[in-house]
mmCIF file of N, CA and C in Angstrom:
data_model
loop_
_atom_site.group_PDB
_atom_site.id
_atom_site.type_symbol
_atom_site.label_atom_id
_atom_site.label_comp_id
_atom_site.label_asym_id
_atom_site.label_seq_id
_atom_site.Cartn_x
_atom_site.Cartn_y
_atom_site.Cartn_z
ATOM 1 N N MET A 1 10.347 -28.880 218.623
ATOM 2 C CA MET A 1 9.131 -28.499 218.051
ATOM 3 C C MET A 1 8.318 -27.467 219.219
ATOM 4 N N ASP A 2 7.318 -26.709 218.759
ATOM 5 C CA ASP A 2 6.684 -25.830 219.515
ATOM 6 C C ASP A 2 5.373 -25.795 219.353
ATOM 7 N N PRO A 3 4.469 -26.686 219.380
ATOM 8 C CA PRO A 3 2.733 -26.856 219.120
ATOM 9 C C PRO A 3 2.267 -25.849 219.992
ATOM 10 N N PRO A 4 0.929 -25.471 219.674
ATOM 11 C CA PRO A 4 0.143 -24.725 220.388
ATOM 12 C C PRO A 4 -0.355 -25.327 221.486
ATOM 13 N N ARG A 5 -1.274 -25.124 222.230
ATOM 14 C CA ARG A 5 -1.408 -25.725 223.400
ATOM 15 C C ARG A 5 -2.522 -26.999 223.198
ATOM 16 N N ALA A 6 -2.900 -26.883 221.836
ATOM 17 C CA ALA A 6 -3.870 -28.258 221.551
ATOM 18 C C ALA A 6 -3.120 -29.403 221.266
ATOM 19 N N GLY A 7 -1.586 -29.162 221.406
ATOM 20 C CA GLY A 7 -0.658 -30.106 220.423
ATOM 21 C C GLY A 7 -0.198 -30.251 219.315
ATOM 22 N N ALA A 8 0.372 -31.278 218.959
ATOM 23 C CA ALA A 8 0.958 -31.093 217.435
ATOM 24 C C ALA A 8 -0.236 -31.923 216.905
ATOM 25 N N SER A 9 -0.570 -31.637 215.636
ATOM 26 C CA SER A 9 -1.527 -32.185 215.041
ATOM 27 C C SER A 9 -0.929 -34.304 214.545
ATOM 28 N N VAL A 10 -1.968 -35.121 214.203
ATOM 29 C CA VAL A 10 -1.489 -36.188 213.813
ATOM 30 C C VAL A 10 -0.623 -36.287 212.401
ATOM 31 N N LYS A 11 -1.206 -35.499 211.680
ATOM 32 C CA LYS A 11 -0.189 -35.096 210.355
ATOM 33 C C LYS A 11 0.989 -34.788 210.666
ATOM 34 N N PHE A 12 1.053 -33.681 211.594
ATOM 35 C CA PHE A 12 2.625 -33.097 211.837
ATOM 36 C C PHE A 12 3.562 -34.654 212.611
ATOM 37 N N LEU A 13 3.101 -35.083 213.672
ATOM 38 C CA LEU A 13 3.881 -35.824 214.092
ATOM 39 C C LEU A 13 4.356 -37.166 213.301
ATOM 40 N N LYS A 14 3.203 -37.835 212.524
ATOM 41 C CA LYS A 14 3.478 -38.412 211.313
ATOM 42 C C LYS A 14 4.786 -38.153 210.559
ATOM 43 N N ALA A 15 4.777 -36.878 209.865
ATOM 44 C CA ALA A 15 5.989 -36.507 209.216
ATOM 45 C C ALA A 15 7.340 -36.480 209.920
ATOM 46 N N ALA A 16 6.913 -35.733 211.251
ATOM 47 C CA ALA A 16 8.141 -35.947 212.413
ATOM 48 C C ALA A 16 8.629 -37.603 212.562
ATOM 49 N N ALA A 17 7.906 -38.115 212.724
ATOM 50 C CA ALA A 17 8.483 -39.576 212.600
ATOM 51 C C ALA A 17 8.738 -40.219 211.377
ATOM 52 N N ASN A 18 8.459 -39.795 210.223
ATOM 53 C CA ASN A 18 8.666 -40.317 208.993
ATOM 54 C C ASN A 18 10.078 -39.826 208.534
ATOM 55 N N ALA A 19 10.527 -38.718 209.490
ATOM 56 C CA ALA A 19 11.775 -37.931 208.907
ATOM 57 C C ALA A 19 12.979 -38.646 209.379
ATOM 58 N N LYS A 20 12.665 -39.381 210.571
ATOM 59 C CA LYS A 20 13.237 -40.156 211.199
ATOM 60 C C LYS A 20 14.784 -39.477 211.873
ATOM 61 N N PRO A 21 14.560 -38.169 212.288
ATOM 62 C CA PRO A 21 15.766 -37.568 213.087
ATOM 63 C C PRO A 21 16.002 -37.930 214.268
ATOM 64 N N ASN A 22 17.415 -38.007 214.570
ATOM 65 C CA ASN A 22 17.718 -38.327 215.990
ATOM 66 C C ASN A 22 17.429 -37.895 217.236
ATOM 67 N N LYS A 23 17.053 -36.566 217.131
ATOM 68 C CA LYS A 23 16.588 -36.126 218.275
ATOM 69 C C LYS A 23 15.576 -34.933 217.811
ATOM 70 N N ILE A 24 14.656 -34.860 218.468
ATOM 71 C CA ILE A 24 13.789 -33.781 218.603
ATOM 72 C C ILE A 24 13.530 -33.141 220.011
ATOM 73 N N VAL A 25 13.538 -31.522 219.931
ATOM 74 C CA VAL A 25 13.201 -31.100 221.120
ATOM 75 C C VAL A 25 11.886 -30.848 221.405
ATOM 76 N N TYR A 26 11.045 -30.894 222.049
ATOM 77 C CA TYR A 26 9.789 -30.500 222.000
ATOM 78 C C TYR A 26 9.310 -29.388 223.454
ATOM 79 N N ILE A 27 8.747 -28.388 223.216
ATOM 80 C CA ILE A 27 8.959 -27.556 224.224
ATOM 81 C C ILE A 27 7.201 -27.444 224.029
ATOM 82 N N SER A 28 6.866 -27.471 225.629
ATOM 83 C CA SER A 28 5.092 -27.843 225.540
ATOM 84 C C SER A 28 4.476 -26.634 226.596
ATOM 85 N N CYS A 29 3.491 -26.144 226.204
ATOM 86 C CA CYS A 29 2.489 -25.262 227.368
ATOM 87 C C CYS A 29 1.343 -26.263 228.140
ATOM 88 N N ASN A 30 1.435 -27.314 227.399
ATOM 89 C CA ASN A 30 0.380 -28.242 228.190
ATOM 90 C C ASN A 30 0.709 -29.729 228.576
ATOM 91 N N PRO A 31 0.859 -29.943 229.680
ATOM 92 C CA PRO A 31 1.158 -31.499 230.168
ATOM 93 C C PRO A 31 0.186 -32.519 229.362
ATOM 94 N N LYS A 32 -0.927 -32.143 229.387
ATOM 95 C CA LYS A 32 -1.948 -33.112 228.778
ATOM 96 C C LYS A 32 -1.762 -33.782 227.568
ATOM 97 N N THR A 33 -1.377 -32.646 226.528
ATOM 98 C CA THR A 33 -1.031 -32.830 225.151
ATOM 99 C C THR A 33 0.300 -33.192 224.899
ATOM 100 N N LEU A 34 1.168 -32.920 225.941
ATOM 101 C CA LEU A 34 2.946 -33.533 225.750
ATOM 102 C C LEU A 34 2.504 -34.993 225.959
ATOM 103 N N ALA A 35 1.810 -35.630 226.738
ATOM 104 C CA ALA A 35 1.913 -36.861 227.212
ATOM 105 C C ALA A 35 1.138 -37.612 225.789
ATOM 106 N N ARG A 36 0.228 -36.787 225.272
ATOM 107 C CA ARG A 36 -0.500 -37.265 224.038
ATOM 108 C C ARG A 36 0.566 -37.669 223.239
ATOM 109 N N ASP A 37 1.137 -36.755 223.012
ATOM 110 C CA ASP A 37 1.956 -36.634 221.518
ATOM 111 C C ASP A 37 3.336 -37.689 221.907
ATOM 112 N N LEU A 38 3.828 -37.425 223.200
ATOM 113 C CA LEU A 38 4.835 -38.388 223.605
ATOM 114 C C LEU A 38 4.611 -40.082 223.322
ATOM 115 N N LYS A 39 3.067 -40.176 223.506
ATOM 116 C CA LYS A 39 2.548 -41.754 223.432
ATOM 117 C C LYS A 39 2.862 -42.050 221.915
ATOM 118 N N TYR A 40 2.519 -41.064 221.100
ATOM 119 C CA TYR A 40 2.585 -41.345 219.611
ATOM 120 C C TYR A 40 4.053 -41.467 219.218
ATOM 121 N N LEU A 41 4.960 -40.654 219.541
ATOM 122 C CA LEU A 41 6.287 -40.612 219.230
ATOM 123 C C LEU A 41 7.040 -42.216 219.774
ATOM 124 N N THR A 42 6.693 -42.486 220.820
ATOM 125 C CA THR A 42 6.975 -43.714 221.744
ATOM 126 C C THR A 42 6.762 -44.699 220.790
ATOM 127 N N ARG A 43 5.545 -44.689 220.258
ATOM 128 C CA ARG A 43 4.987 -45.933 219.632
ATOM 129 C C ARG A 43 5.680 -46.056 218.280
ATOM 130 N N ASN A 44 6.049 -44.989 218.026
ATOM 131 C CA ASN A 44 6.635 -45.098 216.672
ATOM 132 C C ASN A 44 8.562 -44.383 216.658
ATOM 133 N N GLY A 45 8.945 -45.361 217.844
ATOM 134 C CA GLY A 45 10.389 -45.582 217.990
ATOM 135 C C GLY A 45 11.358 -44.366 218.811
ATOM 136 N N PHE A 46 10.600 -43.592 219.285
ATOM 137 C CA PHE A 46 11.527 -42.669 220.028
ATOM 138 C C PHE A 46 11.231 -42.989 221.643
ATOM 139 N N LYS A 47 12.074 -42.022 222.350
ATOM 140 C CA LYS A 47 12.074 -42.026 223.874
ATOM 141 C C LYS A 47 12.552 -40.956 224.260
ATOM 142 N N ALA A 48 11.380 -40.298 225.494
ATOM 143 C CA ALA A 48 11.865 -39.189 225.988
ATOM 144 C C ALA A 48 13.049 -39.294 226.947
ATOM 145 N N THR A 49 14.107 -38.681 226.926
ATOM 146 C CA THR A 49 15.360 -38.961 227.813
ATOM 147 C C THR A 49 15.639 -38.113 228.624
ATOM 148 N N GLU A 50 15.029 -36.980 228.561
ATOM 149 C CA GLU A 50 15.386 -35.587 229.758
ATOM 150 C C GLU A 50 14.208 -34.828 229.467
ATOM 151 N N ILE A 51 13.411 -34.511 230.787
ATOM 152 C CA ILE A 51 12.218 -33.723 230.789
ATOM 153 C C ILE A 51 12.642 -32.457 231.774
ATOM 154 N N GLN A 52 12.414 -31.338 231.026
ATOM 155 C CA GLN A 52 12.825 -30.199 232.229
ATOM 156 C C GLN A 52 11.815 -28.881 232.120
ATOM 157 N N PRO A 53 10.959 -28.877 233.672
ATOM 158 C CA PRO A 53 9.700 -28.003 233.608
ATOM 159 C C PRO A 53 10.315 -26.618 233.814
ATOM 160 N N VAL A 54 9.691 -25.731 233.236
ATOM 161 C CA VAL A 54 10.257 -24.565 233.105
ATOM 162 C C VAL A 54 9.002 -23.203 233.904
ATOM 163 N N ASP A 55 9.106 -22.915 235.010
ATOM 164 C CA ASP A 55 8.178 -21.783 235.394
ATOM 165 C C ASP A 55 8.702 -20.583 234.753
ATOM 166 N N MET A 56 8.085 -20.330 233.420
ATOM 167 C CA MET A 56 8.191 -18.768 232.994
ATOM 168 C C MET A 56 6.994 -17.925 233.533
ATOM 169 N N PHE A 57 5.762 -18.583 234.094
ATOM 170 C CA PHE A 57 5.048 -17.538 234.725
ATOM 171 C C PHE A 57 4.679 -17.622 236.223
ATOM 172 N N PRO A 58 5.571 -17.126 237.096
ATOM 173 C CA PRO A 58 5.291 -17.243 237.958
ATOM 174 C C PRO A 58 4.214 -16.732 238.840
ATOM 175 N N MET A 59 3.761 -17.524 239.730
ATOM 176 C CA MET A 59 2.160 -17.197 240.702
ATOM 177 C C MET A 59 0.970 -17.859 239.783
ATOM 178 N N THR A 60 1.837 -18.179 238.711
ATOM 179 C CA THR A 60 0.080 -18.852 237.845
ATOM 180 C C THR A 60 0.661 -20.835 237.659
ATOM 181 N N LYS A 61 -0.708 -21.087 237.573
ATOM 182 C CA LYS A 61 -0.695 -22.695 237.361
ATOM 183 C C LYS A 61 0.110 -22.823 235.968
ATOM 184 N N HIS A 62 0.540 -22.260 235.442
ATOM 185 C CA HIS A 62 1.036 -22.544 233.794
ATOM 186 C C HIS A 62 2.917 -23.004 234.129
ATOM 187 N N ILE A 63 3.046 -23.966 233.105
ATOM 188 C CA ILE A 63 4.277 -24.037 233.499
ATOM 189 C C ILE A 63 4.831 -24.409 231.439
ATOM 190 N N GLU A 64 5.955 -24.275 231.187
ATOM 191 C CA GLU A 64 6.432 -24.905 230.055
ATOM 192 C C GLU A 64 7.038 -25.808 230.515
ATOM 193 N N THR A 65 7.268 -26.753 229.635
ATOM 194 C CA THR A 65 8.003 -28.116 229.588
ATOM 195 C C THR A 65 9.022 -28.243 228.334
ATOM 196 N N VAL A 66 10.270 -28.558 228.424
ATOM 197 C CA VAL A 66 11.310 -29.001 227.271
ATOM 198 C C VAL A 66 11.597 -30.477 227.372
ATOM 199 N N THR A 67 11.079 -31.048 226.569
ATOM 200 C CA THR A 67 11.521 -32.763 226.346
ATOM 201 C C THR A 67 12.521 -32.863 225.391
ATOM 202 N N LEU A 68 13.550 -33.629 225.488
ATOM 203 C CA LEU A 68 14.382 -34.101 224.537
ATOM 204 C C LEU A 68 14.055 -35.426 224.585
ATOM 205 N N ILE A 69 13.504 -35.825 223.032
ATOM 206 C CA ILE A 69 13.040 -36.987 222.722
ATOM 207 C C ILE A 69 14.057 -37.548 221.811
ATOM 208 N N GLU A 70 14.791 -38.904 221.805
ATOM 209 C CA GLU A 70 15.543 -39.152 221.031
ATOM 210 C C GLU A 70 15.241 -40.550 220.219
ATOM 211 N N LYS A 71 15.709 -41.079 219.142
ATOM 212 C CA LYS A 71 15.254 -42.011 218.621
ATOM 213 C C LYS A 71 15.730 -43.126 219.187
ATOM 214 N N GLY A 72 15.066 -44.109 219.647
ATOM 215 C CA GLY A 72 15.247 -45.359 220.773
ATOM 216 C C GLY A 72 15.381 -46.556 219.984
#
């Protein structure tokens, strides 16, 4: 999933959790909304197993983060 800067909607997160995938790859451009959405997914049986920041915009404060989330 690659939500906008505002993060995923609760409706989307609920649908993702109800689909019960084994893995989710979450690409985020906003660490605050990534943390918020991970909290929701963690409460619903998932666990972040790998997190990799990617500096796609050198010389700026912006960073992309790729997170592997697995059914826990």
